[in-house]
Amino acid sequence: MSESVSAVTQVRRGVVLYDGECGFCSRWVRYWAGTLERQGFSIASLDEPWVAEKINTPGEELLTDIRLLAADGQLISGADVYLYVTRRIWWAWPFYAFFSLPGFNRLMHLGYRWFARNRYHISHVCRLGSR
């Protein structure tokens, strides 16, 4: 079976939605795009018109977190997106297992929240562009 046929028949797991205006987020998601695709995840910017319609969340609130729209319609946000995805990639599963432990899970969520609030400053410092 050719690679393109197997990719088309592969079960889609969801769409990773990221802030396309954030230089850091855009580069990071594009870097992982191939891995995500092979694992059944698509990527899209939160700025795309269909996203706001599908998720039904106000624009500024929509851009506060990375999100994942799972194939079953479930909307996952923030640090939980990383846990959801890594749980489904065999070689990333140790990351999921480690950061699912109570103390480390809290640490991950706190770290993610700090990063999300400061990502435009980080993008600017890294010269990756900002809003």
Tab-separated table of N, CA and C in Angstrom:
chain	number	residue	atom	x	y	z
A	1	MET	N	0.851	-1.172	0.000
A	1	MET	CA	0.000	0.000	0.000
A	1	MET	C	0.897	1.235	0.000
A	2	SER	N	0.574	2.196	-0.849
A	2	SER	CA	1.411	3.394	-0.920
A	2	SER	C	1.210	4.261	0.319
A	3	GLU	N	2.193	5.118	0.565
A	3	GLU	CA	2.146	5.975	1.755
A	3	GLU	C	0.966	6.929	1.698
A	4	SER	N	0.654	7.482	0.503
A	4	SER	CA	-0.447	8.436	0.404
A	4	SER	C	-1.797	7.759	0.658
A	5	VAL	N	-1.950	6.519	0.212
A	5	VAL	CA	-3.198	5.794	0.459
A	5	VAL	C	-3.349	5.488	1.944
A	6	SER	N	-2.263	5.049	2.596
A	6	SER	CA	-2.359	4.735	4.017
A	6	SER	C	-2.629	5.992	4.838
A	7	ALA	N	-2.094	7.142	4.418
A	7	ALA	CA	-2.347	8.396	5.139
A	7	ALA	C	-3.817	8.787	5.029
A	8	VAL	N	-4.415	8.556	3.867
A	8	VAL	CA	-5.817	8.902	3.672
A	8	VAL	C	-6.715	7.993	4.500
A	9	THR	N	-6.367	6.728	4.612
A	9	THR	CA	-7.210	5.786	5.335
A	9	THR	C	-6.945	5.777	6.834
A	10	GLN	N	-5.884	6.467	7.260
A	10	GLN	CA	-5.541	6.509	8.681
A	10	GLN	C	-6.655	7.204	9.479
A	11	VAL	N	-6.950	6.660	10.646
A	11	VAL	CA	-7.984	7.248	11.495
A	11	VAL	C	-7.503	8.603	11.990
A	12	ARG	N	-8.325	9.625	11.809
A	12	ARG	CA	-7.995	10.968	12.272
A	12	ARG	C	-8.319	11.061	13.749
A	13	ARG	N	-7.372	11.569	14.524
A	13	ARG	CA	-7.558	11.671	15.974
A	13	ARG	C	-8.022	13.043	16.411
A	14	GLY	N	-7.772	14.051	15.603
A	14	GLY	CA	-8.185	15.391	15.969
A	14	GLY	C	-7.335	16.446	15.292
A	15	VAL	N	-7.622	17.694	15.664
A	15	VAL	CA	-6.919	18.839	15.100
A	15	VAL	C	-6.293	19.633	16.239
A	16	VAL	N	-4.977	19.830	16.173
A	16	VAL	CA	-4.272	20.670	17.138
A	16	VAL	C	-4.410	22.108	16.652
A	17	LEU	N	-4.967	22.947	17.514
A	17	LEU	CA	-5.239	24.341	17.180
A	17	LEU	C	-4.296	25.240	17.965
A	18	TYR	N	-3.540	26.050	17.272
A	18	TYR	CA	-2.518	26.870	17.910
A	18	TYR	C	-2.679	28.332	17.511
A	19	ASP	N	-2.035	29.219	18.238
A	19	ASP	CA	-2.070	30.651	17.965
A	19	ASP	C	-1.125	30.952	16.811
A	20	GLY	N	-1.680	31.148	15.632
A	20	GLY	CA	-0.881	31.406	14.440
A	20	GLY	C	-0.172	32.744	14.445
A	21	GLU	N	-0.559	33.638	15.344
A	21	GLU	CA	0.081	34.940	15.457
A	21	GLU	C	1.293	34.916	16.387
A	22	CYS	N	1.458	33.849	17.139
A	22	CYS	CA	2.585	33.724	18.068
A	22	CYS	C	3.729	33.038	17.333
A	23	GLY	N	4.850	33.730	17.232
A	23	GLY	CA	5.995	33.167	16.516
A	23	GLY	C	6.480	31.864	17.115
A	24	PHE	N	6.549	31.801	18.437
A	24	PHE	CA	7.019	30.585	19.099
A	24	PHE	C	6.067	29.428	18.814
A	25	CYS	N	4.774	29.664	19.013
A	25	CYS	CA	3.768	28.608	18.809
A	25	CYS	C	3.779	28.119	17.358
A	26	SER	N	3.832	29.064	16.418
A	26	SER	CA	3.805	28.704	15.001
A	26	SER	C	5.004	27.843	14.614
A	27	ARG	N	6.172	28.248	15.045
A	27	ARG	CA	7.360	27.456	14.703
A	27	ARG	C	7.351	26.091	15.372
A	28	TRP	N	6.941	26.047	16.632
A	28	TRP	CA	6.936	24.794	17.372
A	28	TRP	C	5.964	23.795	16.751
A	29	VAL	N	4.769	24.255	16.426
A	29	VAL	CA	3.767	23.355	15.837
A	29	VAL	C	4.205	22.911	14.444
A	30	ARG	N	4.747	23.816	13.654
A	30	ARG	CA	5.222	23.423	12.324
A	30	ARG	C	6.369	22.418	12.416
A	31	TYR	N	7.221	22.572	13.427
A	31	TYR	CA	8.319	21.631	13.634
A	31	TYR	C	7.780	20.215	13.874
A	32	TRP	N	6.704	20.108	14.641
A	32	TRP	CA	6.122	18.814	14.991
A	32	TRP	C	5.023	18.364	14.027
A	33	ALA	N	4.743	19.136	12.984
A	33	ALA	CA	3.627	18.838	12.075
A	33	ALA	C	3.715	17.441	11.467
A	34	GLY	N	4.884	17.036	11.022
A	34	GLY	CA	5.036	15.708	10.411
A	34	GLY	C	4.725	14.596	11.392
A	35	THR	N	5.233	14.729	12.605
A	35	THR	CA	4.974	13.722	13.644
A	35	THR	C	3.485	13.688	13.969
A	36	LEU	N	2.897	14.848	14.118
A	36	LEU	CA	1.460	14.910	14.430
A	36	LEU	C	0.641	14.273	13.315
A	37	GLU	N	0.963	14.602	12.066
A	37	GLU	CA	0.241	14.017	10.926
A	37	GLU	C	0.343	12.497	10.919
A	38	ARG	N	1.544	11.980	11.124
A	38	ARG	CA	1.729	10.521	11.123
A	38	ARG	C	0.936	9.855	12.235
A	39	GLN	N	0.665	10.583	13.302
A	39	GLN	CA	-0.088	10.031	14.429
A	39	GLN	C	-1.586	10.301	14.308
A	40	GLY	N	-2.011	10.901	13.201
A	40	GLY	CA	-3.440	11.117	12.959
A	40	GLY	C	-3.972	12.461	13.395
A	41	PHE	N	-3.095	13.418	13.678
A	41	PHE	CA	-3.521	14.753	14.082
A	41	PHE	C	-3.235	15.750	12.969
A	42	SER	N	-4.193	16.616	12.713
A	42	SER	CA	-3.988	17.735	11.794
A	42	SER	C	-3.620	18.945	12.633
A	43	ILE	N	-3.177	20.015	11.977
A	43	ILE	CA	-2.925	21.263	12.690
A	43	ILE	C	-3.660	22.388	11.976
A	44	ALA	N	-4.062	23.389	12.741
A	44	ALA	CA	-4.713	24.563	12.177
A	44	ALA	C	-4.525	25.719	13.143
A	45	SER	N	-4.516	26.908	12.593
A	45	SER	CA	-4.394	28.109	13.411
A	45	SER	C	-5.755	28.437	14.036
A	46	LEU	N	-5.716	28.907	15.263
A	46	LEU	CA	-6.940	29.336	15.942
A	46	LEU	C	-7.583	30.524	15.237
A	47	ASP	N	-6.822	31.202	14.371
A	47	ASP	CA	-7.331	32.365	13.645
A	47	ASP	C	-8.187	31.983	12.441
A	48	GLU	N	-8.174	30.728	12.050
A	48	GLU	CA	-8.960	30.318	10.883
A	48	GLU	C	-10.451	30.455	11.192
A	49	PRO	N	-11.232	31.000	10.263
A	49	PRO	CA	-12.660	31.274	10.522
A	49	PRO	C	-13.469	30.055	10.979
A	50	TRP	N	-13.201	28.898	10.427
A	50	TRP	CA	-13.983	27.711	10.793
A	50	TRP	C	-13.795	27.338	12.257
A	51	VAL	N	-12.643	27.693	12.844
A	51	VAL	CA	-12.347	27.320	14.231
A	51	VAL	C	-13.300	28.034	15.180
A	52	ALA	N	-13.438	29.345	15.031
A	52	ALA	CA	-14.333	30.113	15.912
A	52	ALA	C	-15.768	29.609	15.804
A	53	GLU	N	-16.196	29.274	14.584
A	53	GLU	CA	-17.548	28.747	14.388
A	53	GLU	C	-17.722	27.393	15.069
A	54	LYS	N	-16.769	26.521	14.879
A	54	LYS	CA	-16.856	25.153	15.411
A	54	LYS	C	-16.775	25.133	16.932
A	55	ILE	N	-15.889	25.951	17.498
A	55	ILE	CA	-15.663	25.923	18.935
A	55	ILE	C	-16.616	26.843	19.684
A	56	ASN	N	-17.119	27.886	18.993
A	56	ASN	CA	-18.092	28.810	19.586
A	56	ASN	C	-17.544	29.448	20.873
A	57	THR	N	-16.342	30.019	20.759
A	57	THR	CA	-15.675	30.678	21.874
A	57	THR	C	-15.254	32.069	21.409
A	58	PRO	N	-15.454	33.104	22.227
A	58	PRO	CA	-15.036	34.456	21.833
A	58	PRO	C	-13.555	34.510	21.458
A	59	GLY	N	-13.205	35.381	20.497
A	59	GLY	CA	-11.862	35.464	19.940
A	59	GLY	C	-10.731	35.553	20.938
A	60	GLU	N	-10.786	36.503	21.868
A	60	GLU	CA	-9.688	36.657	22.818
A	60	GLU	C	-9.568	35.445	23.739
A	61	GLU	N	-10.685	34.896	24.149
A	61	GLU	CA	-10.651	33.695	24.995
A	61	GLU	C	-10.122	32.501	24.208
A	62	LEU	N	-10.470	32.448	22.947
A	62	LEU	CA	-10.038	31.356	22.080
A	62	LEU	C	-8.513	31.288	21.997
A	63	LEU	N	-7.864	32.449	22.001
A	63	LEU	CA	-6.415	32.516	21.819
A	63	LEU	C	-5.618	32.357	23.109
A	64	THR	N	-6.270	32.084	24.219
A	64	THR	CA	-5.541	31.972	25.487
A	64	THR	C	-4.744	30.679	25.604
A	65	ASP	N	-5.114	29.644	24.874
A	65	ASP	CA	-4.487	28.327	25.015
A	65	ASP	C	-4.362	27.618	23.689
A	66	ILE	N	-3.414	26.679	23.633
A	66	ILE	CA	-3.416	25.703	22.557
A	66	ILE	C	-4.641	24.829	22.814
A	67	ARG	N	-5.247	24.347	21.766
A	67	ARG	CA	-6.453	23.529	21.916
A	67	ARG	C	-6.372	22.333	20.980
A	68	LEU	N	-7.157	21.338	21.296
A	68	LEU	CA	-7.253	20.174	20.436
A	68	LEU	C	-8.724	19.822	20.314
A	69	LEU	N	-9.190	19.782	19.087
A	69	LEU	CA	-10.548	19.337	18.812
A	69	LEU	C	-10.446	17.871	18.419
A	70	ALA	N	-10.815	16.996	19.361
A	70	ALA	CA	-10.703	15.549	19.141
A	70	ALA	C	-11.752	15.086	18.135
A	71	ALA	N	-11.489	13.946	17.534
A	71	ALA	CA	-12.387	13.393	16.526
A	71	ALA	C	-13.798	13.178	17.071
A	72	ASP	N	-13.917	12.916	18.374
A	72	ASP	CA	-15.245	12.704	18.971
A	72	ASP	C	-15.933	14.009	19.359
A	73	GLY	N	-15.315	15.170	19.021
A	73	GLY	CA	-15.909	16.466	19.315
A	73	GLY	C	-15.455	17.073	20.633
A	74	GLN	N	-14.721	16.327	21.432
A	74	GLN	CA	-14.230	16.833	22.714
A	74	GLN	C	-13.221	17.952	22.461
A	75	LEU	N	-13.317	19.043	23.235
A	75	LEU	CA	-12.368	20.147	23.138
A	75	LEU	C	-11.441	20.092	24.343
A	76	ILE	N	-10.156	19.993	24.075
A	76	ILE	CA	-9.133	19.896	25.121
A	76	ILE	C	-8.291	21.161	25.027
A	77	SER	N	-7.895	21.714	26.180
A	77	SER	CA	-7.165	22.978	26.186
A	77	SER	C	-5.918	22.926	27.050
A	78	GLY	N	-4.987	23.817	26.735
A	78	GLY	CA	-3.811	24.023	27.570
A	78	GLY	C	-2.898	22.818	27.648
A	79	ALA	N	-2.346	22.616	28.840
A	79	ALA	CA	-1.390	21.537	29.069
A	79	ALA	C	-1.990	20.165	28.765
A	80	ASP	N	-3.300	20.042	28.887
A	80	ASP	CA	-3.945	18.756	28.618
A	80	ASP	C	-3.816	18.332	27.157
A	81	VAL	N	-3.600	19.294	26.257
A	81	VAL	CA	-3.367	18.947	24.850
A	81	VAL	C	-2.084	18.129	24.726
A	82	TYR	N	-1.034	18.577	25.411
A	82	TYR	CA	0.240	17.859	25.365
A	82	TYR	C	0.090	16.450	25.935
A	83	LEU	N	-0.654	16.334	27.021
A	83	LEU	CA	-0.868	15.012	27.616
A	83	LEU	C	-1.677	14.115	26.684
A	84	TYR	N	-2.701	14.668	26.066
A	84	TYR	CA	-3.551	13.899	25.162
A	84	TYR	C	-2.732	13.360	23.987
A	85	VAL	N	-1.920	14.230	23.394
A	85	VAL	CA	-1.141	13.834	22.219
A	85	VAL	C	-0.034	12.856	22.597
A	86	THR	N	0.711	13.158	23.657
A	86	THR	CA	1.842	12.282	24.007
A	86	THR	C	1.382	10.907	24.470
A	87	ARG	N	0.188	10.835	24.982
A	87	ARG	CA	-0.336	9.523	25.387
A	87	ARG	C	-0.539	8.619	24.176
A	88	ARG	N	-0.715	9.214	23.010
A	88	ARG	CA	-1.021	8.457	21.806
A	88	ARG	C	0.177	8.244	20.881
A	89	ILE	N	1.357	8.709	21.313
A	89	ILE	CA	2.586	8.500	20.535
A	89	ILE	C	3.482	7.590	21.368
A	90	TRP	N	3.799	6.420	20.859
A	90	TRP	CA	4.477	5.405	21.671
A	90	TRP	C	5.768	5.919	22.296
A	91	TRP	N	6.592	6.648	21.546
A	91	TRP	CA	7.877	7.082	22.089
A	91	TRP	C	7.747	8.300	23.006
A	92	ALA	N	6.594	8.985	22.970
A	92	ALA	CA	6.358	10.140	23.853
A	92	ALA	C	5.570	9.736	25.093
A	93	TRP	N	5.140	8.484	25.142
A	93	TRP	CA	4.332	8.017	26.260
A	93	TRP	C	5.010	8.229	27.620
A	94	PRO	N	6.327	8.079	27.767
A	94	PRO	CA	6.955	8.361	29.066
A	94	PRO	C	6.718	9.797	29.546
A	95	PHE	N	6.692	10.769	28.624
A	95	PHE	CA	6.374	12.151	28.981
A	95	PHE	C	4.969	12.203	29.588
A	96	TYR	N	4.021	11.553	28.907
A	96	TYR	CA	2.649	11.496	29.408
A	96	TYR	C	2.608	10.858	30.800
A	97	ALA	N	3.264	9.728	30.961
A	97	ALA	CA	3.226	9.004	32.235
A	97	ALA	C	3.817	9.849	33.364
A	98	PHE	N	4.951	10.476	33.106
A	98	PHE	CA	5.625	11.285	34.120
A	98	PHE	C	4.776	12.491	34.523
A	99	PHE	N	4.252	13.211	33.530
A	99	PHE	CA	3.497	14.427	33.829
A	99	PHE	C	2.030	14.164	34.159
A	100	SER	N	1.651	12.910	34.233
A	100	SER	CA	0.327	12.547	34.736
A	100	SER	C	0.350	12.302	36.239
A	101	LEU	N	1.545	12.132	36.784
A	101	LEU	CA	1.668	11.941	38.234
A	101	LEU	C	1.245	13.232	38.944
A	102	PRO	N	0.541	13.121	40.062
A	102	PRO	CA	-0.058	14.296	40.709
A	102	PRO	C	0.842	15.529	40.861
A	103	GLY	N	1.975	15.435	41.479
A	103	GLY	CA	2.824	16.612	41.669
A	103	GLY	C	3.369	17.161	40.365
A	104	PHE	N	3.784	16.258	39.470
A	104	PHE	CA	4.337	16.687	38.199
A	104	PHE	C	3.252	17.231	37.274
A	105	ASN	N	2.035	16.697	37.396
A	105	ASN	CA	0.923	17.196	36.602
A	105	ASN	C	0.638	18.650	36.975
A	106	ARG	N	0.619	18.927	38.251
A	106	ARG	CA	0.394	20.312	38.701
A	106	ARG	C	1.517	21.217	38.218
A	107	LEU	N	2.742	20.753	38.304
A	107	LEU	CA	3.892	21.521	37.837
A	107	LEU	C	3.774	21.819	36.340
A	108	MET	N	3.373	20.830	35.565
A	108	MET	CA	3.210	21.032	34.133
A	108	MET	C	2.137	22.077	33.842
A	109	HIS	N	1.001	21.976	34.535
A	109	HIS	CA	-0.075	22.944	34.318
A	109	HIS	C	0.342	24.355	34.727
A	110	LEU	N	1.056	24.482	35.833
A	110	LEU	CA	1.546	25.800	36.254
A	110	LEU	C	2.558	26.352	35.247
A	111	GLY	N	3.478	25.505	34.808
A	111	GLY	CA	4.461	25.919	33.814
A	111	GLY	C	3.815	26.314	32.503
A	112	TYR	N	2.844	25.551	32.075
A	112	TYR	CA	2.139	25.873	30.837
A	112	TYR	C	1.431	27.213	30.975
A	113	ARG	N	0.733	27.409	32.082
A	113	ARG	CA	-0.025	28.653	32.288
A	113	ARG	C	0.922	29.856	32.256
A	114	TRP	N	2.089	29.740	32.925
A	114	TRP	CA	3.054	30.837	32.908
A	114	TRP	C	3.519	31.101	31.473
A	115	PHE	N	3.855	30.036	30.761
A	115	PHE	CA	4.329	30.185	29.388
A	115	PHE	C	3.256	30.815	28.504
A	116	ALA	N	2.017	30.341	28.616
A	116	ALA	CA	0.931	30.857	27.778
A	116	ALA	C	0.729	32.355	27.998
A	117	ARG	N	0.832	32.802	29.250
A	117	ARG	CA	0.673	34.228	29.547
A	117	ARG	C	1.823	35.059	28.995
A	118	ASN	N	2.988	34.471	28.843
A	118	ASN	CA	4.195	35.207	28.452
A	118	ASN	C	4.714	34.873	27.060
A	119	ARG	N	3.968	34.114	26.288
A	119	ARG	CA	4.504	33.617	25.020
A	119	ARG	C	4.840	34.718	24.017
A	120	TYR	N	4.109	35.827	24.020
A	120	TYR	CA	4.426	36.894	23.070
A	120	TYR	C	5.748	37.566	23.444
A	121	HIS	N	6.021	37.681	24.738
A	121	HIS	CA	7.301	38.237	25.176
A	121	HIS	C	8.437	37.287	24.820
A	122	ILE	N	8.205	35.998	25.005
A	122	ILE	CA	9.219	34.990	24.676
A	122	ILE	C	9.488	35.006	23.177
A	123	SER	N	8.426	35.099	22.362
A	123	SER	CA	8.591	35.169	20.908
A	123	SER	C	9.408	36.393	20.531
A	124	HIS	N	9.148	37.511	21.198
A	124	HIS	CA	9.864	38.754	20.897
A	124	HIS	C	11.345	38.625	21.260
A	125	VAL	N	11.617	38.091	22.426
A	125	VAL	CA	13.004	37.911	22.866
A	125	VAL	C	13.738	36.953	21.928
A	126	CYS	N	13.044	35.916	21.475
A	126	CYS	CA	13.660	34.934	20.569
A	126	CYS	C	13.641	35.411	19.119
A	127	ARG	N	13.109	36.607	18.889
A	127	ARG	CA	12.974	37.177	17.554
A	127	ARG	C	12.132	36.301	16.633
A	128	LEU	N	11.097	35.716	17.194
A	128	LEU	CA	10.202	34.862	16.399
A	128	LEU	C	8.936	35.617	15.997
A	129	GLY	N	8.903	36.897	16.243
A	129	GLY	CA	7.712	37.679	15.927
A	129	GLY	C	6.730	37.639	17.063
A	130	SER	N	5.834	38.605	17.099
A	130	SER	CA	4.820	38.665	18.144
A	130	SER	C	3.581	39.352	17.589
A	131	ARG	N	2.538	39.363	18.401
A	131	ARG	CA	1.291	40.038	18.009
A	131	ARG	C	1.463	41.516	17.965
